[in-house]
Short mmCIF file of C-alpha atoms and ligand atoms in Angstrom, two decimals:
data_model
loop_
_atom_site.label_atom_id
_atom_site.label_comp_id
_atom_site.label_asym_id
_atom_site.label_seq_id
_atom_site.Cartn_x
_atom_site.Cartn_y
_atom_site.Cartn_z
CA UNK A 1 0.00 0.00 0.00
CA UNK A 2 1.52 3.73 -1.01
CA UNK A 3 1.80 5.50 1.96
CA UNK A 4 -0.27 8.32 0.59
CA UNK A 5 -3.32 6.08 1.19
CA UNK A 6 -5.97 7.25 2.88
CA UNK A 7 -7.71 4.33 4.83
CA UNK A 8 -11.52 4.16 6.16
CA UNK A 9 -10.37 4.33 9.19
CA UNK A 10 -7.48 4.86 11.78
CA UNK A 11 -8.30 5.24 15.96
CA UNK A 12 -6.52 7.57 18.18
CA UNK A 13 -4.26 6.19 20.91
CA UNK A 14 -2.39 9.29 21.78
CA UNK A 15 -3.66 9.50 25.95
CA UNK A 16 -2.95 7.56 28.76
CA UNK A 17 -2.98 3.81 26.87
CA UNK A 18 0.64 3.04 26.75
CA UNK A 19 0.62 3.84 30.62
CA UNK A 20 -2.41 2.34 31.82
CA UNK A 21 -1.18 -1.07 30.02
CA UNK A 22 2.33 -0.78 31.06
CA UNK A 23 0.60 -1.13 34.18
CA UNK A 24 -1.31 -3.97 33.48
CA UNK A 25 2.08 -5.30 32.60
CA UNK A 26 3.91 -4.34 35.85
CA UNK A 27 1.34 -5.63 37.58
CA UNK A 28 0.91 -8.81 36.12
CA UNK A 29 -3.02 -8.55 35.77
CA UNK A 30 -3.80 -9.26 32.19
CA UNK A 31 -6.82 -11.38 32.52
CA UNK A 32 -10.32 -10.62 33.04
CA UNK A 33 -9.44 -10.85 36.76
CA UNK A 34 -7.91 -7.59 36.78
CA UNK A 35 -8.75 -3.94 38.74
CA UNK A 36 -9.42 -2.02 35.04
CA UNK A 37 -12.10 -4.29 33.90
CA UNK A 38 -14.26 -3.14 36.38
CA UNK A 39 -13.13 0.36 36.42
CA UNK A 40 -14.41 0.25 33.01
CA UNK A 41 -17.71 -1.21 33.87
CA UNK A 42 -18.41 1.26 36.18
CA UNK A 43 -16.95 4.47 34.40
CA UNK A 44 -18.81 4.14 30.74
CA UNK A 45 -22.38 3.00 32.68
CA UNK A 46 -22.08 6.04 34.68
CA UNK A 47 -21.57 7.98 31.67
CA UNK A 48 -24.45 6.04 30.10
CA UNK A 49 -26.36 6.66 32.90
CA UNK A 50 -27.30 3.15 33.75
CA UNK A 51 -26.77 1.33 36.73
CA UNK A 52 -25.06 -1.72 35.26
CA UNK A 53 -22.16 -2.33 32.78
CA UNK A 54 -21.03 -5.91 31.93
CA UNK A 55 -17.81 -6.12 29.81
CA UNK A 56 -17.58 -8.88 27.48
CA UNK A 57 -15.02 -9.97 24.15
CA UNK A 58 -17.00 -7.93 21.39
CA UNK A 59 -20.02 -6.43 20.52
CA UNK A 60 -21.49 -9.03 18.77
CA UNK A 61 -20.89 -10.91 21.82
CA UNK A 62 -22.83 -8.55 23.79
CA UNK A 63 -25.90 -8.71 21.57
CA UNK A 64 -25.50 -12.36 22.05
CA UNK A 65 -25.54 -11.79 25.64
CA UNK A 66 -28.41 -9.56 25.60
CA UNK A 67 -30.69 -11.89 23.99
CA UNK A 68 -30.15 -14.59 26.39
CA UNK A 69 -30.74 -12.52 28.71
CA UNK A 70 -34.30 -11.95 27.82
CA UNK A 71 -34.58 -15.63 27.45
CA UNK A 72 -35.37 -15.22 24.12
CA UNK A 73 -35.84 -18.71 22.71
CA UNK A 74 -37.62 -21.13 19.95
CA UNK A 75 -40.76 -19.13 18.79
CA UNK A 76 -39.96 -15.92 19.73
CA UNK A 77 -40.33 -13.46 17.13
CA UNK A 78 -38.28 -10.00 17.30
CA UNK A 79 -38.25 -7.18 14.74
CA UNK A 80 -35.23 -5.29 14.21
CA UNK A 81 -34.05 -3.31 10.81
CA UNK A 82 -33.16 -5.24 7.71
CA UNK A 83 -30.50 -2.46 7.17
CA UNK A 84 -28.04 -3.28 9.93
CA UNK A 85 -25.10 -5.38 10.66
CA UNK A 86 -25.36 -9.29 10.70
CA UNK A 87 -24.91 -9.27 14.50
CA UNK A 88 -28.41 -8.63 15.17
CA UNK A 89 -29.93 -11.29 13.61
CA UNK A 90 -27.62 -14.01 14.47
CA UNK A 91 -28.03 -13.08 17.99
CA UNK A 92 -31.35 -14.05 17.13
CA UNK A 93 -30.98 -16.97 15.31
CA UNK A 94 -29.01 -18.67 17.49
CA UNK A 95 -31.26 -18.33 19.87
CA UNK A 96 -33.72 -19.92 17.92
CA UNK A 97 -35.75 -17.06 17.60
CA UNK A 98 -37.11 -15.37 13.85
CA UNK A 99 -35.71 -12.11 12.74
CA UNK A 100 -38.69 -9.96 11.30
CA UNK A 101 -37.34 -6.97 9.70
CA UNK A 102 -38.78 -3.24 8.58
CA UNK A 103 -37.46 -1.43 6.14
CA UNK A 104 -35.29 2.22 7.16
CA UNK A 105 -35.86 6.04 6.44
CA UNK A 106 -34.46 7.76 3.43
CA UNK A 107 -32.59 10.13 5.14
CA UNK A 108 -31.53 8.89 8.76
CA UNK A 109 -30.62 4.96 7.14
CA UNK A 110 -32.34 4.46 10.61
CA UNK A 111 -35.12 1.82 11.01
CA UNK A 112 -38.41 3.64 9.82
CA UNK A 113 -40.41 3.26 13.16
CA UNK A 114 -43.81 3.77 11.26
CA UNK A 115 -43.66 0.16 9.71
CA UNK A 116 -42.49 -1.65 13.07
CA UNK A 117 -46.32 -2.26 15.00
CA UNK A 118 -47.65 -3.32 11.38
CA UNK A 119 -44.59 -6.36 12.12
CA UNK A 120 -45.94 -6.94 15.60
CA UNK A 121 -47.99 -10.69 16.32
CA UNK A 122 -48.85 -12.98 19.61
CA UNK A 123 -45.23 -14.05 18.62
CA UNK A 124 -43.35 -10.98 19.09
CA UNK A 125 -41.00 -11.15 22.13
CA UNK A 126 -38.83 -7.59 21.75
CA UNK A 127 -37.56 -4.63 19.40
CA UNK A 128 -34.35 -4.32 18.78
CA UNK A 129 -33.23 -0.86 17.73
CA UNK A 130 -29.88 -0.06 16.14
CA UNK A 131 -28.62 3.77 15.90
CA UNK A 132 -27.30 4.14 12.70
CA UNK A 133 -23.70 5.85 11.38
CA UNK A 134 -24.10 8.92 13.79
CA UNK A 135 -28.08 9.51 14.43
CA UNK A 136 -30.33 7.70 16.86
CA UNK A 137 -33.43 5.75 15.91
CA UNK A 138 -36.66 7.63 16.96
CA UNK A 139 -37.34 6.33 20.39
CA UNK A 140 -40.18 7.59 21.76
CA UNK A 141 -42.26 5.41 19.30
CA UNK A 142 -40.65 2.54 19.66
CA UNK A 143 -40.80 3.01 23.42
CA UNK A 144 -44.72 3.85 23.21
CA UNK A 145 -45.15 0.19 21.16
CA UNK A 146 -43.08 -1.55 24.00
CA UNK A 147 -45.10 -0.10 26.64
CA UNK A 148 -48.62 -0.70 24.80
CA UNK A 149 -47.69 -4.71 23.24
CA UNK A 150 -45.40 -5.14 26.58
CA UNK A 151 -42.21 -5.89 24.63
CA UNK A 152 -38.73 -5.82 25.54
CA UNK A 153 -36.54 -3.08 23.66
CA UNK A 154 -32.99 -3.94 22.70
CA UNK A 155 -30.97 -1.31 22.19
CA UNK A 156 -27.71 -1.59 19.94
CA UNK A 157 -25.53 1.75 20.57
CA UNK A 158 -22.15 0.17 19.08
CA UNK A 159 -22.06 3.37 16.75
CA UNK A 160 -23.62 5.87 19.14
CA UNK A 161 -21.13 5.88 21.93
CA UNK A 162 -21.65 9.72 23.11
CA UNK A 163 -24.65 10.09 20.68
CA UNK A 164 -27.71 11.26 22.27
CA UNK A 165 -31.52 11.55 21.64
CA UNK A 166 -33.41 14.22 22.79
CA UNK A 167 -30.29 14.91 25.23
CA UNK A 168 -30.95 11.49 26.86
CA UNK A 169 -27.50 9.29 26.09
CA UNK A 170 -28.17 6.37 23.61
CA UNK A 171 -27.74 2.81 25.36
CA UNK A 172 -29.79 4.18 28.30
CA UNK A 173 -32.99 3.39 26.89
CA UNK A 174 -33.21 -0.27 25.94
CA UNK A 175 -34.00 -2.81 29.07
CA UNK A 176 -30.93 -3.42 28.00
CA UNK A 177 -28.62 -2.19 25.56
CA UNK A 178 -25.10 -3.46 23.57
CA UNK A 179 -22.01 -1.63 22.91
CA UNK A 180 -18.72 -2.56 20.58
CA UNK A 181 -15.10 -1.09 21.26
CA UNK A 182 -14.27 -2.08 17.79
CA UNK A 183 -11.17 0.53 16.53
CA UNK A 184 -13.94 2.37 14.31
CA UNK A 185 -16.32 2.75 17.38
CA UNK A 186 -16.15 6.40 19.88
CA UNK A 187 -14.26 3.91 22.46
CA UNK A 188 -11.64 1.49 21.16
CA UNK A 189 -10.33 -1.62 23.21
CA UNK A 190 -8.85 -3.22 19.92
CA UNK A 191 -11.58 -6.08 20.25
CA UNK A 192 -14.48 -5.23 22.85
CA UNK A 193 -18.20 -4.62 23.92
CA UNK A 194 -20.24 -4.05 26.74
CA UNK A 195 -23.65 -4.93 27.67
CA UNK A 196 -25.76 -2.33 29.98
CA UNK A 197 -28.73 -2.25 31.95
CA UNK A 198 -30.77 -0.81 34.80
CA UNK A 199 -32.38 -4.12 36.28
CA UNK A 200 -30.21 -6.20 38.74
CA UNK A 201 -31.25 -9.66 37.36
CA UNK A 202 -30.96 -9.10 34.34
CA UNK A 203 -27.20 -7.79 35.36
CA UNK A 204 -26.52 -10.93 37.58
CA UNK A 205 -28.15 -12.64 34.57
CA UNK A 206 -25.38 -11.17 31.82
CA UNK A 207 -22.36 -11.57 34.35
CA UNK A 208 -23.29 -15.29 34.21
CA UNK A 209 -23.82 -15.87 30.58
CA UNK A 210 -20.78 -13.95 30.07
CA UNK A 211 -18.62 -16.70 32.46
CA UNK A 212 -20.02 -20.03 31.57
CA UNK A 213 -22.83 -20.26 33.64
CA UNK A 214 -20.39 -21.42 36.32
CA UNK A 215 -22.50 -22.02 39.00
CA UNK A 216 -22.11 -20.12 42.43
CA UNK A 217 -22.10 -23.07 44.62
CA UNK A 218 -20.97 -26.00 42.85
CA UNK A 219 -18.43 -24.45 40.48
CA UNK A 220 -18.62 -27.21 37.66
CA UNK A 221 -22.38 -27.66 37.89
CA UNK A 222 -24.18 -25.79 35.16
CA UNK A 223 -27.85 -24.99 34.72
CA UNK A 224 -27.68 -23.00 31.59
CA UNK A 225 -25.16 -22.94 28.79
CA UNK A 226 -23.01 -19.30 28.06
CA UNK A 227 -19.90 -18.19 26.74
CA UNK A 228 -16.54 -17.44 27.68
CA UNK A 229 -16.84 -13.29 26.63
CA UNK A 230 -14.68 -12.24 29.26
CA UNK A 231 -12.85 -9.22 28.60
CA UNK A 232 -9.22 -9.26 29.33
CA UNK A 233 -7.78 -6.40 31.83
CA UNK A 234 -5.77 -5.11 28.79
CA UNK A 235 -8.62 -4.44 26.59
CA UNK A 236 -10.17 -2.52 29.76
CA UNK A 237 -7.00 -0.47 30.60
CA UNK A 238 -7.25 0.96 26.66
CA UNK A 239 -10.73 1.32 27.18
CA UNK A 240 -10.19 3.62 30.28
CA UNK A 241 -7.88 5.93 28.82
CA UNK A 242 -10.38 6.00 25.88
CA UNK A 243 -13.09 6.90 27.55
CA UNK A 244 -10.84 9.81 29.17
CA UNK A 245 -10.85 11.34 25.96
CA UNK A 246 -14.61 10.46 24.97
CA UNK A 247 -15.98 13.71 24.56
CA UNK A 248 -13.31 15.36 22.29
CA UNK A 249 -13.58 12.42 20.31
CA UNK A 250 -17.12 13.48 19.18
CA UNK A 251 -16.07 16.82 18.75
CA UNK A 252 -13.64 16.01 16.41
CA UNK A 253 -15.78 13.56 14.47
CA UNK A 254 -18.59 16.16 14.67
CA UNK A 255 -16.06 18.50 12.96
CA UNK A 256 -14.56 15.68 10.41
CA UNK A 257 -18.70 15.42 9.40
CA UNK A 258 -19.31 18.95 8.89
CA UNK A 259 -16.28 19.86 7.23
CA UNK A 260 -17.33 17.19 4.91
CA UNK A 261 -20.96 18.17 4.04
CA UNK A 262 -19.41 22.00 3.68
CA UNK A 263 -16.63 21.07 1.44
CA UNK A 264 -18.78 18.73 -0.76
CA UNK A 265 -22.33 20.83 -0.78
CA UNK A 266 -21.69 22.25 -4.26
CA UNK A 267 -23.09 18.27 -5.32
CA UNK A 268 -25.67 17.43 -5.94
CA UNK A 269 -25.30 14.54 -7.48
CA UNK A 270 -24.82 12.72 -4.08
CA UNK A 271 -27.07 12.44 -0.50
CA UNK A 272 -25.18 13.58 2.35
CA UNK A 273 -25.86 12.97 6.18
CA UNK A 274 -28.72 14.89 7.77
CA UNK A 275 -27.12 17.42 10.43
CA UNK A 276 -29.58 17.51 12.69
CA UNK A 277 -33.47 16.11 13.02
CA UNK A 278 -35.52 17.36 16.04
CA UNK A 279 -34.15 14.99 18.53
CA UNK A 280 -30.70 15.14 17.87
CA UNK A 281 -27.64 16.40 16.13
CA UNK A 282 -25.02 14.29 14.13
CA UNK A 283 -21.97 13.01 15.70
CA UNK A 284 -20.92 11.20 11.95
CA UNK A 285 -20.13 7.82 13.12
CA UNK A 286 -18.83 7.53 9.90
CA UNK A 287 -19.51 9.81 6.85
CA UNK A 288 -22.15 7.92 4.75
CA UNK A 289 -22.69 9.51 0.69
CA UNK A 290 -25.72 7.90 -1.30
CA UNK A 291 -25.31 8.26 -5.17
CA UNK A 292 -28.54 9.83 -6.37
CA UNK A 293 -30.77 7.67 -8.77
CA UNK A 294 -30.29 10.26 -11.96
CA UNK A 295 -26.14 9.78 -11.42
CA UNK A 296 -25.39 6.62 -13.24
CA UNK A 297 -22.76 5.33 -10.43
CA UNK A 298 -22.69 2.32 -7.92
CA UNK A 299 -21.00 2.83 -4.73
CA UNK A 300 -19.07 -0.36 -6.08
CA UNK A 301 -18.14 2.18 -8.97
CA UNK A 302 -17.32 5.26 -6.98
CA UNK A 303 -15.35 2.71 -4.37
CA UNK A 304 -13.52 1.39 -7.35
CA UNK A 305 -12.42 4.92 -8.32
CA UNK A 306 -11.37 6.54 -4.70
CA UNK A 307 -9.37 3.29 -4.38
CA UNK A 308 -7.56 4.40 -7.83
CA UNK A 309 -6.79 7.51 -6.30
CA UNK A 310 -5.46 6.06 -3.12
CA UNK A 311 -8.32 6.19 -0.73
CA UNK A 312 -10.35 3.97 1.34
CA UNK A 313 -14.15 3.25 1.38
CA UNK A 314 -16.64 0.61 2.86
CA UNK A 315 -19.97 -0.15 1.12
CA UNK A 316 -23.25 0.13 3.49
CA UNK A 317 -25.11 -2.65 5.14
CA UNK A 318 -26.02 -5.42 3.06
CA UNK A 319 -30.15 -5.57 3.99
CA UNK A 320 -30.81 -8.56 6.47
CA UNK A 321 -33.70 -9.89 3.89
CA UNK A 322 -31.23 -10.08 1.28
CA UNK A 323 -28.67 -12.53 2.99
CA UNK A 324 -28.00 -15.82 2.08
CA UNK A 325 -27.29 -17.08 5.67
CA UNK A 326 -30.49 -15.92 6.69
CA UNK A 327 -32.24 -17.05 3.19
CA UNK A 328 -30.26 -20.60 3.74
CA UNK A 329 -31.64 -21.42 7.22
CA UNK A 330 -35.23 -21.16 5.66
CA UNK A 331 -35.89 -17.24 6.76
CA UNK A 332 -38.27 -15.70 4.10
CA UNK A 333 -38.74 -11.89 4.92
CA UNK A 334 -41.99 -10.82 2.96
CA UNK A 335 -42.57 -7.07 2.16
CA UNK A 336 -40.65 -4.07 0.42
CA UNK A 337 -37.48 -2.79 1.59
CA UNK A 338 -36.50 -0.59 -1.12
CA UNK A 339 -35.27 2.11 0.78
CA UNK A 340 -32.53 -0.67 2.26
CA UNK A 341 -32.05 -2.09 -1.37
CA UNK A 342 -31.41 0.96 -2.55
CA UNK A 343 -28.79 2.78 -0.36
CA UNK A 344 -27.03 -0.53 -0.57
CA UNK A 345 -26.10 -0.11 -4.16
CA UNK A 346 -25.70 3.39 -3.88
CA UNK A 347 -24.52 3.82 -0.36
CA UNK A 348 -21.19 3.90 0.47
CA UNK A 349 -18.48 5.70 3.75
CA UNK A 350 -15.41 8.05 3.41
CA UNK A 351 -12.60 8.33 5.39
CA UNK A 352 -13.30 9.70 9.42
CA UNK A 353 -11.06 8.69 11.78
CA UNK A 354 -9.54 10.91 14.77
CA UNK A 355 -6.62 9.94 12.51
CA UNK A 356 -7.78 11.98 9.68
CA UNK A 357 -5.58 15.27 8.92
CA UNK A 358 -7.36 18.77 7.58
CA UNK A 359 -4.88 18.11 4.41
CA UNK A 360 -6.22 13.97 3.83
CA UNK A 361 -9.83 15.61 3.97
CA UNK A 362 -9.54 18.05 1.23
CA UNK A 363 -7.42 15.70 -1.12
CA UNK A 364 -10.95 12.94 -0.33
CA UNK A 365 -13.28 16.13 -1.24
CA UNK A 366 -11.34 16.85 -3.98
CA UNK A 367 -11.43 13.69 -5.37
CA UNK A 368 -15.25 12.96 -4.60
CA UNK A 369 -15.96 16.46 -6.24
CA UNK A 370 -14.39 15.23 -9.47
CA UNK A 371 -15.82 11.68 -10.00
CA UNK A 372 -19.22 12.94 -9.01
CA UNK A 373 -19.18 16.47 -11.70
CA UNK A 374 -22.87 16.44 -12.41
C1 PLP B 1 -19.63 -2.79 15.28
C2 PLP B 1 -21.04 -3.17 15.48
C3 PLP B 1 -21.41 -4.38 16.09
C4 PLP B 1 -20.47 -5.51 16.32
O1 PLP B 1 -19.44 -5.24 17.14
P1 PLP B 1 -18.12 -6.15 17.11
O2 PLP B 1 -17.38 -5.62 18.29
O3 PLP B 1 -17.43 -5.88 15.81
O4 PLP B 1 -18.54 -7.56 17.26
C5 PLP B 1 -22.75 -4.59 16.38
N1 PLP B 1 -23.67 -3.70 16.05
C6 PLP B 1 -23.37 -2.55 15.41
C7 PLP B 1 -24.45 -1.60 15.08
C8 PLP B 1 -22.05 -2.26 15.09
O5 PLP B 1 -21.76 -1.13 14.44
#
């Protein structure tokens, strides 16, 4: 790779890692046994505002978690958005449980709440909600069905660490909710998630599924099957000092995103991210563009061409109702998700990491600006 390559994405580790894991180090605590996993726990949930934080390997580990927790099992039905990451539904699915999808807004890529009671049967068990590449989903109507069907809401804030609705923080509103510390997410433990919650159970209930099952009286007796998610005092001690730095982080990202939409507005052949809707501004998770119909372009296309100049891109989601895994194990997903369909071809992310210099920006607008001349 040139070295004048741009990539997707590059994380910040300029704070108070190196220390905190040299002390992990000097220490000798570099399993999950150690003082920072807990430290870590504690800090984020309180930043979340919940009560209860439960560290595990990753965040699709934590979904996994999360679903277990609710005892979601063989029959149960729960809707989430066809335009999201595989995760979610194979949380699900290994369960035992059914995916049902709905299709997402236009202009947020977030699940279109509108078309989620239509989904809802005797069968339905819980929503599961996913904030979407820098804006939340609309909760208050998914928290109105919840209340008035008496489902469970699942809330997946991997990509809205920091992001908030209606200046509430996102992850506080799900019974429970999921988190990833993936090097692209706000808070970066290399590999990492968390799991979060307000109810003590269900806490006591994640802890558990997180180690095993082991079983508090007789160790090697188990009554339920889980995992070994732990994570490791290392990832935590990163995590810490990331956290530390949390809110400049979304500064700078909020920055990267509207540099971006001001340096690229004289397009029009391309959708850019909304900046704001009622309930919240943008923190640009990543910087999403969506090729408009009347420009003859693919984001495979447009990819293809930023990679000729020597930068990086990722395509959207690939819709849930589309995939063969799902398709394979017999899930059919009736209904029209165009929208999904749609920014999937034509959807694709530009470079935004706390990496990203002033200079590497321009040269990306510069570049977008002339393959997308009207
Ligand atoms: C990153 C991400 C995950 C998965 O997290 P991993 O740590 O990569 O397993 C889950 N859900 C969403 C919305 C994500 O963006």
């Amino acid at each position: 790779m040139s070295n004048d390559f741009i990539p997707v994405n590059e994380p910040f580790l300029g704070g108070n890692e190196k220390k905190y894991l040299n002390e992990c180090i000097d220490t000798g605590w570099i399993s999950s046994e150690g003082p920072f996993v807990g430290r870590f726990e504690e800090q984020l949930a309180k930043r979340i505002g919940r009560k209860y934080g439960i560290a595990v390997a990753n965040g699709s580990a934590a979904l996994d978690v999360a679903i277990a927790a609710l005892r979601i099992r063989a029959g149960d039905e729960v809707i989430l958005p066809t335009f999201t990451i595989i995760s979610c539904a194979t949380a699900i699915v290994r369960a035992g449980g059914t995916p049902v999808v709905v299709d997402c807004e236009p202009d947020t890529w977030n699940m279109d709440v509108n078309q989620i009671e239509a989904k809802i049967t005797k069968k339905t068990k819980a929503i599961m909600v996913v904030h979407i590449y820098g804006l939340p989903v609309d909760m208050d109507p998914v928290l109105a069905l919840a209340k008035k069907y008496g489902l469970k809401v699942i809330e997946d804030a991997a990509q809205a660490i920091g992001l908030t609705y209606k200046g509430k923080e996102c992850g506080s509103f799900g019974d429970i909710s999921t988190f990833s510390f993936y090097p692209n997410k706000h808070v970066t433990t290399g590999e990492g998630g968390m799991v979060m919650t307000d109810d003590k159970d269900l806490a006591e209930r994640c802890r558990s599924l997180r180690n095993l099952c082991f079983n508090n009286n007789k160790r090697f007796v188990h009554e339920e099957l889980g995992w070994n998610y732990r994570m490791t005092n290392l990832q935590a001690a990163i995590g810490v000092a990331q956290l530390e730095r949390l809110d400049m982080t979304i500064q700078r990202k909020r920055e990267i995103g509207i540099r971006y939409s001001e340096l690229l507005c004289g397009i029009g052949t391309v959708q850019m991210p909304v900046k704001n809707k009622p309930y919240a501004d943008n923190i640009y998770w990543v910087y999403g563009l969506v090729i408009k119909s009347e420009f003859q372009m693919e984001a495979s296309g447009a990819a293809l061409e930023l990679s000729k100049r020597n930068i990086g891109t990722r395509p959207f989601f690939y819709p849930m109702h589309q995939q063969p895994a799902l398709k394979n194990l017999g899930f059919n997903f009736s209904g029209e998700y165009s929208v999904s369909e749609n920014i999937y071809k034509k959807g694709f992310y530009v470079p935004s990491g706390l990496a990203l210099t002033d200079e590497q920006q321009t040269r990306v607008c510069e570049s977008l600006i002339d393959i997308f001349r009207a």
